[in-house]
CSV table of C-alpha atoms in Angstrom, one decimal:
chain,number,residue,atom,x,y,z
A,162,MET,CA,0.3,0.3,0.1
A,163,LYS,CA,2.8,2.4,0.9
A,164,ARG,CA,4.5,2.0,-2.4
A,165,ILE,CA,1.4,2.4,-4.2
A,166,LEU,CA,0.5,5.6,-2.3
A,167,LEU,CA,4.5,7.0,-2.9
A,168,PHE,CA,4.1,6.3,-7.2
A,169,ALA,CA,0.6,7.8,-6.9
A,170,LEU,CA,1.5,11.0,-4.6
A,171,LEU,CA,4.9,11.5,-7.5
A,172,LEU,CA,3.0,10.9,-10.8
A,173,LEU,CA,0.9,13.4,-9.8
A,174,CYS,CA,4.0,15.7,-9.3
A,175,LEU,CA,5.9,14.3,-12.4
A,176,ASP,CA,5.1,14.7,-15.9
A,177,ALA,CA,4.8,10.7,-17.0
A,178,ALA,CA,8.3,10.6,-18.8
A,179,ALA,CA,9.9,12.5,-16.1
A,180,VAL,CA,13.4,11.1,-17.4
A,181,SER,CA,14.9,14.9,-17.2
A,182,PRO,CA,16.5,16.2,-13.5
A,183,GLU,CA,14.4,19.8,-14.4
A,184,ARG,CA,11.5,17.7,-13.4
A,185,VAL,CA,12.5,16.1,-9.8
A,186,VAL,CA,10.1,17.1,-7.1
A,187,PRO,CA,11.6,19.3,-4.8
A,188,GLY,CA,13.6,21.1,-7.7
A,189,VAL,CA,17.5,20.3,-8.4
A,190,ARG,CA,19.4,24.0,-7.8
A,191,ASP,CA,22.0,23.3,-10.8
A,192,ALA,CA,21.1,20.6,-13.9
A,193,GLU,CA,22.1,19.6,-17.3
A,194,LEU,CA,20.6,17.1,-19.6
A,195,LEU,CA,23.2,15.7,-21.5
A,196,LYS,CA,23.0,13.3,-24.9
A,197,GLY,CA,23.0,10.0,-24.4
A,198,SER,CA,21.8,7.3,-21.1
A,199,LEU,CA,22.7,4.6,-19.3
A,200,ARG,CA,21.3,1.0,-18.9
A,201,VAL,CA,20.6,0.0,-15.3
A,202,SER,CA,19.3,-3.2,-15.3
A,203,GLY,CA,21.5,-5.3,-13.5
A,204,ILE,CA,23.7,-3.0,-13.3
A,205,PRO,CA,25.9,-3.4,-9.7
A,206,PHE,CA,26.0,-1.0,-6.8
A,207,LYS,CA,28.9,-0.1,-4.9
A,208,CYS,CA,29.4,2.4,-1.7
A,209,ASP,CA,32.6,3.8,-1.0
A,210,PRO,CA,33.9,1.8,2.4
A,211,GLU,CA,33.9,5.4,4.0
A,212,ILE,CA,29.8,6.3,3.6
A,213,GLY,CA,28.0,5.7,6.6
A,214,PRO,CA,25.4,3.2,7.6
A,215,ALA,CA,22.3,5.3,6.8
A,216,GLY,CA,24.1,6.0,3.1
A,217,ARG,CA,24.6,2.4,2.7
A,218,LYS,CA,20.9,1.3,3.0
A,219,ALA,CA,20.2,4.0,0.7
A,220,ALA,CA,21.6,2.6,-1.8
A,221,ALA,CA,20.6,-1.2,-1.1
A,222,ARG,CA,17.4,-0.1,-0.7
A,223,LEU,CA,17.6,1.5,-4.3
A,224,ALA,CA,19.2,-1.7,-5.7
A,225,ALA,CA,17.2,-3.7,-4.3
A,226,ASP,CA,14.2,-1.9,-5.4
A,227,LEU,CA,15.5,-2.0,-8.6
A,228,SER,CA,16.0,-5.0,-9.1
A,229,MET,CA,12.4,-5.8,-8.0
A,230,ALA,CA,10.9,-3.6,-10.4
A,231,CYS,CA,13.1,-4.5,-13.1
A,232,GLY,CA,13.8,-8.3,-12.9
A,233,LYS,CA,17.3,-8.3,-13.3
A,234,THR,CA,19.9,-8.9,-9.9
A,235,SER,CA,22.0,-5.3,-9.4
A,236,THR,CA,24.6,-6.3,-6.4
A,237,VAL,CA,25.8,-4.2,-3.6
A,238,THR,CA,29.5,-4.4,-2.7
A,239,ALA,CA,32.1,-1.6,-1.2
A,240,PRO,CA,35.3,-2.1,-2.7
A,241,ILE,CA,38.5,-0.4,-1.6
A,242,GLY,CA,40.1,2.2,-4.3
A,243,LEU,CA,36.4,3.0,-5.3
A,244,ALA,CA,37.7,7.0,-6.0
A,245,ALA,CA,40.8,5.8,-7.8
A,246,SER,CA,38.8,4.4,-10.0
A,247,VAL,CA,36.5,6.4,-11.2
A,248,GLY,CA,39.5,9.3,-11.3
A,249,SER,CA,41.2,6.5,-13.7
A,250,GLY,CA,37.6,6.0,-15.9
A,251,SER,CA,37.7,2.7,-15.3
A,252,ALA,CA,34.6,2.4,-13.0
A,253,LYS,CA,30.8,1.1,-14.1
A,254,GLY,CA,28.1,0.8,-12.5
A,255,ILE,CA,26.2,3.0,-10.0
A,256,ILE,CA,28.7,4.7,-7.5
A,257,PHE,CA,28.6,6.3,-4.3
A,258,LEU,CA,31.7,8.0,-3.2
A,259,HIS,CA,32.0,10.2,-0.1
A,260,ALA,CA,33.6,13.5,-0.8
A,261,ASP,CA,34.5,16.0,1.4
A,262,GLY,CA,33.9,20.2,0.8
A,263,MET,CA,30.1,19.6,0.6
A,264,GLN,CA,27.2,20.6,3.0
A,265,PRO,CA,24.9,18.7,4.9
A,266,GLY,CA,22.5,17.4,2.6
A,267,GLU,CA,24.8,18.6,-0.8
A,268,TYR,CA,25.3,16.3,-3.3
A,269,HIS,CA,26.1,15.7,-6.7
A,270,ILE,CA,25.3,12.9,-9.6
A,271,SER,CA,27.2,12.5,-12.8
A,272,ILE,CA,25.5,10.0,-14.7
A,273,GLY,CA,27.5,8.7,-18.4
A,274,SER,CA,27.3,6.0,-20.7
A,275,ARG,CA,29.2,3.5,-18.7
A,276,CYS,CA,28.3,4.8,-14.7
A,277,ALA,CA,26.8,7.1,-12.4
A,278,VAL,CA,29.1,8.5,-10.1
A,279,ILE,CA,27.2,10.1,-6.6
A,280,SER,CA,29.3,12.3,-4.1
A,281,ALA,CA,28.1,13.2,-1.2
A,282,SER,CA,29.8,14.8,2.2
A,283,SER,CA,27.0,13.1,4.5
A,284,ASP,CA,25.2,10.2,4.5
A,285,GLU,CA,22.6,13.0,4.1
A,286,GLY,CA,23.4,14.1,1.0
A,287,ILE,CA,23.8,10.2,0.0
A,288,VAL,CA,20.0,9.9,1.1
A,289,HIS,CA,18.8,12.0,-1.2
A,290,SER,CA,20.7,11.5,-4.5
A,291,ALA,CA,18.8,7.9,-4.1
A,292,GLN,CA,15.3,9.8,-4.3
A,293,THR,CA,16.9,12.0,-7.0
A,294,LEU,CA,17.7,9.1,-9.1
A,295,ARG,CA,14.6,7.6,-8.6
A,296,GLN,CA,12.6,9.9,-10.0
A,297,LEU,CA,14.8,10.2,-13.1
A,298,LEU,CA,13.6,6.3,-13.4
A,299,PRO,CA,10.4,4.7,-15.0
A,300,GLU,CA,7.3,4.9,-12.6
A,301,SER,CA,8.1,1.1,-12.0
A,302,ILE,CA,10.6,1.9,-9.5
A,303,TYR,CA,7.7,2.5,-7.0
A,304,GLY,CA,6.8,-1.1,-7.5
A,305,ALA,CA,2.7,0.4,-8.8
A,306,ALA,CA,3.4,-1.2,-13.0
A,307,ASP,CA,5.2,-3.6,-15.1
A,308,GLY,CA,8.5,-3.2,-15.1
A,309,GLU,CA,9.4,-5.8,-17.7
A,310,LYS,CA,8.5,-3.3,-20.8
A,311,ALA,CA,9.8,-0.4,-19.3
A,312,ARG,CA,13.4,1.1,-20.7
A,313,TRP,CA,15.6,0.6,-18.0
A,314,VAL,CA,18.3,3.4,-18.1
A,315,LEU,CA,19.0,6.6,-16.5
A,316,PRO,CA,19.8,9.6,-18.5
A,317,CYS,CA,22.9,11.1,-19.1
A,318,CYS,CA,23.1,14.6,-16.8
A,319,GLU,CA,25.1,16.5,-14.4
A,320,ILE,CA,22.8,18.3,-11.3
A,321,HIS,CA,24.5,19.8,-8.5
A,322,ASP,CA,21.7,19.9,-5.4
A,323,GLY,CA,21.2,20.7,-1.8
A,324,PRO,CA,18.9,22.6,0.5
A,325,GLU,CA,18.5,26.4,1.2
A,326,MET,CA,16.9,25.2,4.4
A,327,ALA,CA,18.8,23.0,7.1
A,328,TYR,CA,15.4,22.6,9.1
A,329,ARG,CA,13.0,20.9,7.1
A,330,GLY,CA,10.0,19.0,9.2
A,331,LEU,CA,7.1,18.0,9.6
A,332,MET,CA,4.6,17.1,12.6
A,333,LEU,CA,2.0,14.2,13.1
A,334,ASP,CA,-0.1,14.8,15.7
A,335,CYS,CA,-0.1,11.3,17.8
A,336,SER,CA,-2.6,12.2,20.7
A,337,ARG,CA,-5.7,13.7,19.5
A,338,HIS,CA,-5.6,9.8,17.0
A,339,PHE,CA,-3.2,6.9,17.4
A,340,TRP,CA,-1.2,6.1,14.7
A,341,SER,CA,0.4,2.8,14.1
A,342,THR,CA,4.2,2.4,14.3
A,343,ALA,CA,2.9,1.1,10.2
A,344,GLU,CA,0.8,4.4,9.5
A,345,ILE,CA,4.7,6.3,11.1
A,346,ARG,CA,6.5,4.0,8.8
A,347,ARG,CA,4.5,5.2,6.2
A,348,CYS,CA,4.9,9.0,7.4
A,349,LEU,CA,8.6,8.6,7.0
A,350,ASP,CA,8.6,6.8,3.9
A,351,LEU,CA,7.2,9.7,2.2
A,352,MET,CA,9.3,12.5,4.2
A,353,GLU,CA,12.3,11.0,2.5
A,354,ALA,CA,10.8,10.7,-0.9
A,355,PHE,CA,10.2,14.3,-0.8
A,356,LYS,CA,13.8,14.8,1.2
A,357,LEU,CA,12.1,16.6,4.8
A,358,ASN,CA,14.7,15.8,7.4
A,359,SER,CA,12.7,16.2,10.6
A,360,PHE,CA,10.1,14.1,12.1
A,361,VAL,CA,8.1,15.8,15.1
A,362,TRP,CA,6.3,13.5,17.0
A,363,HIS,CA,3.6,15.3,19.0
A,364,LEU,CA,3.1,12.7,21.4
A,365,SER,CA,1.1,14.3,24.7
A,366,ASP,CA,-1.7,16.6,24.4
A,367,ASP,CA,-4.9,17.1,25.9
A,368,GLN,CA,-6.4,13.8,24.5
A,369,GLY,CA,-3.6,11.4,25.1
A,370,TRP,CA,-0.5,10.9,26.2
A,371,ARG,CA,1.4,8.9,24.2
A,372,MET,CA,5.0,8.1,25.3
A,373,GLU,CA,5.7,5.4,27.9
A,374,THR,CA,7.1,6.9,31.0
A,375,ASP,CA,9.0,4.4,33.5
A,376,ALA,CA,9.0,7.1,36.5
A,377,PHE,CA,4.8,7.2,36.1
A,378,PRO,CA,3.6,4.6,34.9
A,379,GLN,CA,0.0,6.3,35.6
A,380,LEU,CA,0.6,8.1,32.6
A,381,ASN,CA,0.1,5.3,30.7
A,382,SER,CA,-2.5,3.3,32.8
A,383,ILE,CA,-4.3,7.0,32.9
A,384,GLY,CA,-3.3,9.5,30.7
A,385,SER,CA,-3.3,7.7,27.2
A,386,TRP,CA,-7.0,6.5,27.5
A,387,ARG,CA,-9.9,8.9,27.2
A,388,GLU,CA,-13.5,7.7,27.3
A,389,GLY,CA,-14.9,9.1,24.1
A,390,THR,CA,-13.7,11.6,21.3
A,391,ALA,CA,-15.7,13.7,19.5
A,392,THR,CA,-17.8,13.4,17.0
A,393,SER,CA,-18.8,15.5,14.0
A,394,ASP,CA,-21.4,17.1,16.1
A,395,GLY,CA,-19.5,17.9,19.1
A,396,SER,CA,-20.8,15.2,21.3
A,397,SER,CA,-18.5,12.5,22.6
A,398,ASP,CA,-18.8,8.7,21.0
A,399,HIS,CA,-18.7,7.6,24.5
A,400,GLU,CA,-15.7,5.1,23.3
A,401,ARG,CA,-12.4,4.2,25.2
A,402,TYR,CA,-10.0,5.4,23.3
A,403,GLY,CA,-6.2,5.5,23.3
A,404,GLY,CA,-2.4,3.5,23.2
A,405,PHE,CA,0.7,5.0,23.5
A,406,TYR,CA,4.6,3.9,22.4
A,407,SER,CA,6.8,1.4,24.4
A,408,LYS,CA,10.4,2.8,24.7
A,409,ASP,CA,11.5,-0.2,21.7
A,410,GLU,CA,8.5,0.8,19.3
A,411,ILE,CA,10.0,4.9,20.0
A,412,ARG,CA,13.7,3.1,19.4
A,413,GLU,CA,12.7,1.2,16.1
A,414,ILE,CA,11.2,4.5,14.9
A,415,ILE,CA,13.9,6.2,15.4
A,416,ARG,CA,16.0,3.7,13.8
A,417,TYR,CA,14.1,3.6,10.3
A,418,ALA,CA,13.8,7.3,10.7
A,419,GLU,CA,17.6,7.7,10.6
A,420,GLU,CA,18.3,5.0,7.9
A,421,ARG,CA,15.8,7.6,5.7
A,422,GLY,CA,18.1,10.8,7.0
A,423,ILE,CA,15.4,11.9,9.2
A,424,THR,CA,15.6,13.4,13.2
A,425,VAL,CA,13.2,12.2,15.1
A,426,ILE,CA,12.5,15.1,17.9
A,427,PRO,CA,9.3,14.5,20.7
A,428,GLU,CA,7.1,17.1,20.5
A,429,ILE,CA,5.7,16.6,24.4
A,430,SER,CA,3.3,19.5,26.1
A,431,LEU,CA,4.4,20.6,29.3
A,432,ALA,CA,2.6,23.4,30.3
A,433,GLY,CA,-0.5,23.8,28.2
A,434,HIS,CA,-2.3,21.2,26.6
A,435,VAL,CA,-2.2,19.1,30.0
A,436,MET,CA,-5.3,17.0,30.4
A,437,ALA,CA,-4.4,14.0,29.7
A,438,ALA,CA,-0.7,14.1,32.2
A,439,LEU,CA,-3.0,15.4,35.0
A,440,ALA,CA,-5.4,12.6,34.9
A,441,ALA,CA,-2.8,10.9,35.8
A,442,CYS,CA,-0.9,12.9,38.3
A,443,PRO,CA,-3.5,15.5,39.3
A,444,GLY,CA,-1.0,17.0,42.3
A,445,ILE,CA,0.6,19.1,39.3
A,446,GLY,CA,-2.3,21.0,38.4
A,447,CYS,CA,-3.4,24.3,40.3
A,448,THR,CA,-6.4,22.5,41.7
A,449,GLY,CA,-5.4,18.9,42.4
A,450,GLY,CA,-8.1,17.6,40.4
A,451,PRO,CA,-9.7,15.6,40.0
A,452,TYR,CA,-8.7,16.0,35.7
A,453,GLU,CA,-9.9,13.8,33.1
A,454,ALA,CA,-8.3,12.9,29.6
A,455,ALA,CA,-10.4,15.6,27.3
A,456,THR,CA,-12.4,14.0,24.7
A,457,GLY,CA,-13.3,17.2,23.0
A,458,TRP,CA,-11.0,19.6,21.0
A,459,GLY,CA,-10.2,23.0,22.2
A,460,ILE,CA,-8.2,25.0,24.7
A,461,PHE,CA,-8.6,24.6,28.5
A,462,ASP,CA,-7.7,26.1,31.9
A,463,GLU,CA,-5.9,23.5,33.3
A,464,LEU,CA,-2.2,23.9,33.2
A,465,ILE,CA,1.0,22.2,35.1
A,466,CYS,CA,0.9,24.7,37.8
A,467,PRO,CA,4.5,26.2,37.6
A,468,GLY,CA,3.5,27.2,41.6
A,469,LYS,CA,4.5,24.0,42.9
A,470,GLN,CA,8.2,23.0,43.5
A,471,GLN,CA,6.2,18.9,42.9
A,472,SER,CA,5.4,20.3,39.2
A,473,TYR,CA,9.6,21.1,38.5
A,474,GLU,CA,10.5,17.9,39.7
A,475,PHE,CA,7.8,16.4,37.3
A,476,VAL,CA,8.6,17.9,33.9
A,477,GLN,CA,12.5,17.1,34.8
A,478,THR,CA,12.0,13.8,35.5
A,479,VAL,CA,10.0,13.2,32.4
A,480,LEU,CA,12.0,15.3,30.3
A,481,GLY,CA,15.2,13.7,31.8
A,482,GLU,CA,13.9,9.8,30.3
A,483,ALA,CA,13.2,12.1,26.4
A,484,ALA,CA,16.1,12.8,26.6
A,485,ALA,CA,17.4,9.7,27.3
A,486,LEU,CA,15.3,8.5,25.0
A,487,PHE,CA,16.4,10.5,21.5
A,488,PRO,CA,19.1,11.5,20.1
A,489,SER,CA,17.8,14.6,18.4
A,490,GLU,CA,19.6,17.9,20.0
A,491,TYR,CA,15.9,18.6,20.0
A,492,VAL,CA,13.1,18.4,22.0
A,493,HIS,CA,9.7,20.3,21.7
A,494,ILE,CA,8.0,21.3,25.0
A,495,GLY,CA,4.9,22.9,22.9
A,496,ALA,CA,4.0,25.9,25.9
A,497,ALA,CA,0.9,26.8,23.6
A,498,ASP,CA,-2.9,27.9,24.9
A,499,CYS,CA,-2.2,28.9,27.9
A,500,PRO,CA,-4.9,30.5,29.7
A,501,THR,CA,-3.9,31.9,32.8
A,502,THR,CA,-7.4,31.7,34.7
A,503,ARG,CA,-6.0,29.2,37.5
A,504,LEU,CA,-3.0,31.2,37.9
A,505,GLU,CA,-4.7,34.3,38.7
A,506,THR,CA,-6.2,32.1,41.3
A,507,CYS,CA,-3.9,30.0,42.7
A,508,PRO,CA,-2.3,30.3,46.1
A,509,ASP,CA,0.9,28.4,45.2
A,510,CYS,CA,1.6,30.9,41.4
A,511,GLN,CA,0.7,34.1,43.3
A,512,ALA,CA,3.5,33.0,45.9
A,513,LYS,CA,5.3,31.9,43.5
A,514,ILE,CA,5.1,35.0,41.4
A,515,GLY,CA,6.0,37.4,45.1
A,516,GLY,CA,9.1,34.9,45.6
A,517,LEU,CA,10.3,36.1,41.6
A,518,GLY,CA,9.4,39.5,42.1
A,519,LEU,CA,7.3,39.8,39.4
A,520,HIS,CA,4.7,42.3,38.0
A,521,ASP,CA,2.9,42.7,34.9
A,522,ARG,CA,4.7,45.1,32.6
A,523,PRO,CA,3.2,46.1,28.8
A,524,GLY,CA,2.5,43.4,26.7
A,525,SER,CA,3.0,40.9,29.1
A,526,THR,CA,0.8,40.1,33.0
A,527,ALA,CA,2.3,38.7,36.1
A,528,GLU,CA,0.8,34.8,35.4
A,529,GLN,CA,2.1,34.8,31.6
A,530,GLN,CA,5.9,35.8,32.9
A,531,LEU,CA,5.9,33.1,35.3
A,532,LEU,CA,4.8,30.6,32.8
A,533,GLY,CA,7.9,32.3,31.3
A,534,HIS,CA,10.4,31.3,33.9
A,535,PHE,CA,8.4,27.6,33.8
A,536,VAL,CA,9.7,27.1,30.3
A,537,GLY,CA,12.9,28.8,30.8
A,538,GLN,CA,13.5,26.4,33.7
A,539,MET,CA,12.6,23.4,31.4
A,540,ALA,CA,15.0,24.5,29.0
A,541,GLY,CA,17.7,24.6,31.8
A,542,MET,CA,17.2,20.9,32.5
A,543,LEU,CA,16.8,20.3,28.7
A,544,ALA,CA,20.6,22.0,28.5
A,545,SER,CA,21.6,20.1,31.4
A,546,ALA,CA,21.1,16.7,29.0
A,547,GLY,CA,22.6,18.6,26.1
A,548,LYS,CA,19.4,19.1,24.6
A,549,LYS,CA,18.1,22.6,22.9
A,550,ALA,CA,13.8,22.9,24.3
A,551,VAL,CA,11.9,24.3,20.9
A,552,CYS,CA,8.5,25.7,22.2
A,553,ARG,CA,5.4,27.4,20.1
A,554,GLU,CA,5.6,31.3,19.6
A,555,ASP,CA,3.2,32.2,22.6
A,556,VAL,CA,6.6,32.2,24.3
A,557,LEU,CA,7.3,35.6,22.8
A,558,ASP,CA,4.4,37.6,25.7
A,559,TRP,CA,6.7,35.5,28.4
A,560,MET,CA,9.5,35.7,27.8
A,561,THR,CA,11.5,39.3,26.8
A,562,ALA,CA,14.1,38.3,23.7
A,563,GLU,CA,17.0,38.3,26.1
A,564,GLN,CA,15.6,35.5,28.1
A,565,LEU,CA,15.0,33.2,25.9
A,566,LEU,CA,18.0,33.7,24.2
A,567,GLU,CA,20.0,33.0,27.4
A,568,SER,CA,17.6,30.0,28.0
A,569,GLY,CA,19.1,28.6,24.0
A,570,ILE,CA,14.6,28.3,23.0
A,571,THR,CA,14.0,28.0,19.4
A,572,VAL,CA,10.6,29.3,19.3
A,573,ILE,CA,8.1,28.4,15.7
A,574,CYS,CA,6.0,31.0,14.3
A,575,ASP,CA,2.5,30.7,13.0
A,576,ASP,CA,2.5,34.5,12.3
A,577,ALA,CA,5.4,35.2,9.5
A,578,ALA,CA,5.8,38.3,10.9
A,579,ARG,CA,5.8,38.1,14.2
A,580,GLY,CA,8.8,35.2,13.2
A,581,ALA,CA,10.4,37.5,11.3
A,582,SER,CA,10.8,40.1,14.0
A,583,ALA,CA,11.9,37.8,16.4
A,584,ALA,CA,14.5,36.1,13.7
A,585,ALA,CA,15.5,39.9,13.8
A,586,GLN,CA,16.9,40.1,17.0
A,587,GLY,CA,18.8,36.7,16.7
A,588,ILE,CA,16.3,33.9,18.2
A,589,PRO,CA,16.2,31.1,16.3
A,590,VAL,CA,12.8,31.1,14.6
A,591,ILE,CA,11.4,27.9,13.3
A,592,PHE,CA,7.9,28.8,10.5
A,593,THR,CA,5.0,26.3,10.1
A,594,SER,CA,4.7,29.4,6.4
A,595,ALA,CA,7.2,30.5,4.0
A,596,PRO,CA,9.1,33.0,5.3
A,597,ALA,CA,9.0,37.3,3.9
A,598,GLY,CA,12.0,36.7,1.9
A,599,GLY,CA,15.7,37.5,4.1
A,600,THR,CA,14.4,36.8,6.5
A,601,ALA,CA,16.7,34.2,8.6
A,602,ALA,CA,15.2,31.2,9.3
A,603,LEU,CA,16.2,27.8,10.4
A,604,GLY,CA,13.7,26.2,8.3
A,605,ILE,CA,9.9,25.4,7.7
A,606,GLN,CA,7.8,22.7,9.4
A,607,GLU,CA,4.4,21.5,8.4
A,608,ASP,CA,2.0,20.8,11.4
A,609,VAL,CA,-0.6,17.7,10.3
A,610,TRP,CA,-2.7,18.1,13.8
A,611,THR,CA,-5.6,15.2,13.7
A,612,GLU,CA,-8.4,16.5,15.2
A,613,ASN,CA,-10.4,15.8,12.2
A,614,ILE,CA,-8.1,13.3,10.8
A,615,SER,CA,-9.1,10.0,12.3
A,616,THR,CA,-7.8,7.0,9.2
A,617,PRO,CA,-5.2,6.2,7.6
A,618,GLU,CA,-6.8,7.1,4.4
A,619,GLN,CA,-7.6,10.7,5.5
A,620,LEU,CA,-4.2,11.2,7.0
A,621,GLU,CA,-2.7,10.0,3.3
A,622,ARG,CA,-4.9,12.3,1.8
A,623,ARG,CA,-3.6,15.5,3.8
A,624,LEU,CA,0.1,14.4,3.2
A,625,GLU,CA,-0.6,14.3,-0.4
A,626,ASP,CA,-1.9,17.2,-0.1
A,627,THR,CA,0.8,18.8,1.6
A,628,LEU,CA,4.0,17.0,1.1
A,629,PRO,CA,4.9,18.6,-2.9
A,630,GLN,CA,4.4,21.9,-1.9
A,631,LEU,CA,6.0,21.7,1.4
A,632,SER,CA,9.1,20.3,-0.1
A,633,GLU,CA,9.4,23.0,-2.7
A,634,LYS,CA,9.2,25.4,0.4
A,635,GLN,CA,11.8,23.7,2.1
A,636,TRP,CA,14.3,22.7,0.0
A,637,ARG,CA,14.2,25.8,-2.3
A,638,ALA,CA,14.0,29.1,0.3
A,639,SER,CA,13.9,31.0,-3.6
A,640,SER,CA,11.6,28.2,-5.2
A,641,ASP,CA,9.4,29.7,-8.1
A,642,PRO,CA,6.1,30.3,-7.1
A,643,GLU,CA,4.8,29.2,-10.8
A,644,LYS,CA,6.5,25.8,-10.1
A,645,ILE,CA,4.8,25.2,-7.1
A,646,SER,CA,1.4,26.4,-7.8
A,647,ASN,CA,1.6,24.4,-11.4
A,648,LEU,CA,2.1,21.3,-8.6
A,649,ASP,CA,-0.9,22.4,-6.6
A,650,ASN,CA,-3.1,22.6,-10.5
A,651,ARG,CA,-1.6,19.1,-11.4
A,652,LYS,CA,-2.4,17.3,-7.9
A,653,THR,CA,-6.0,18.9,-8.2
A,654,GLU,CA,-7.0,18.0,-11.7
């Protein structure tokens, strides 16, 4: 199923005879189509021994898919002296070389009538080059058509390519609706095809806690389940719903993603959107409960209490487990949609505000600043574990630019103008829409919220609608708007 979906999605973007490098999605930086072609049926694959595990596995997957599609086996070896044979002109086959001096994700492809030579300095570059090669092959490489009658050649060409944005993300909400590991792998396959490199795994929200947590098993026995789900008319279906990912399942998804040049970043909401966590650990709420995981959508007044010491101990323990489990540089802690209603009447919060000497100031109440203090403390906890905190743009109301910079927080902004203002002050910013020209940005992330996405078919349709255009914006920050528009028109025809 996943191969058929991938085939169909790419065919929406490519012409039926898409053998020109100019038709690759996302568009390549520089390309020159030359005369001639390279026959690839049964062609050997050769990998420089200096290429890392993810790069070798990407080449091996391409060789295996080519073998299956055309009916002739392509072997994969890692011979010594491969670069010398390329230099002497004696090399044959599809050759992957390690080359110094390229940026992460950057690669060069040179296809002649005797061999194809792919060069990159990083595994990520090798992974991306393999996806470009796939798009230059007959459509049967995606397993959805008979390959026996296909003409198995690669066009002779020169391609020099690499991303303009270092961070190219997709967030999948697994709290409001829970997705199996097989469905997450399908999502990662599509991300690889379109050269995204950051999968943000939304593992907690009001509607369910999805990460196995050793220190607080009740987060899974209680917090991972809700007693119903909102229907289209706003009522509940009253059916028990939920689940969580074991740490072994999480490690397997991380491994699967790494092989595809993708970093998995956990998103664990630890200020607002915490009804499920409070249901399991009511003592960390302002009122002490009782609470229950939300069965509907929206914004709730209940927060983790930033006035209680046990709240800080709770988040430190949870973040410690997440930091140990996920090798990513970043850990996303949410910090969005936090009404201060409970904080305004909470004795613990008011005492904390007094102890910290916080006062209302233009654009920020004392309660919002207390939330900023809480977020800053979490950022410090992550920093001590060698991680960087990522927060939603609400923190721009709670913390000054100096505080954000001191805490090392990266901000995800839906508001492009607000993100541009933050970036101009030196704050690292990830946008959820294309930033204005000249704006410094780490990259672009698409958020797939799943209140109204409950089946695999709906999720796949959303990815089909999203990924082609998203990848163009991420890969080529200066992409031709007409090309993106053409992709959108082709998709809806």
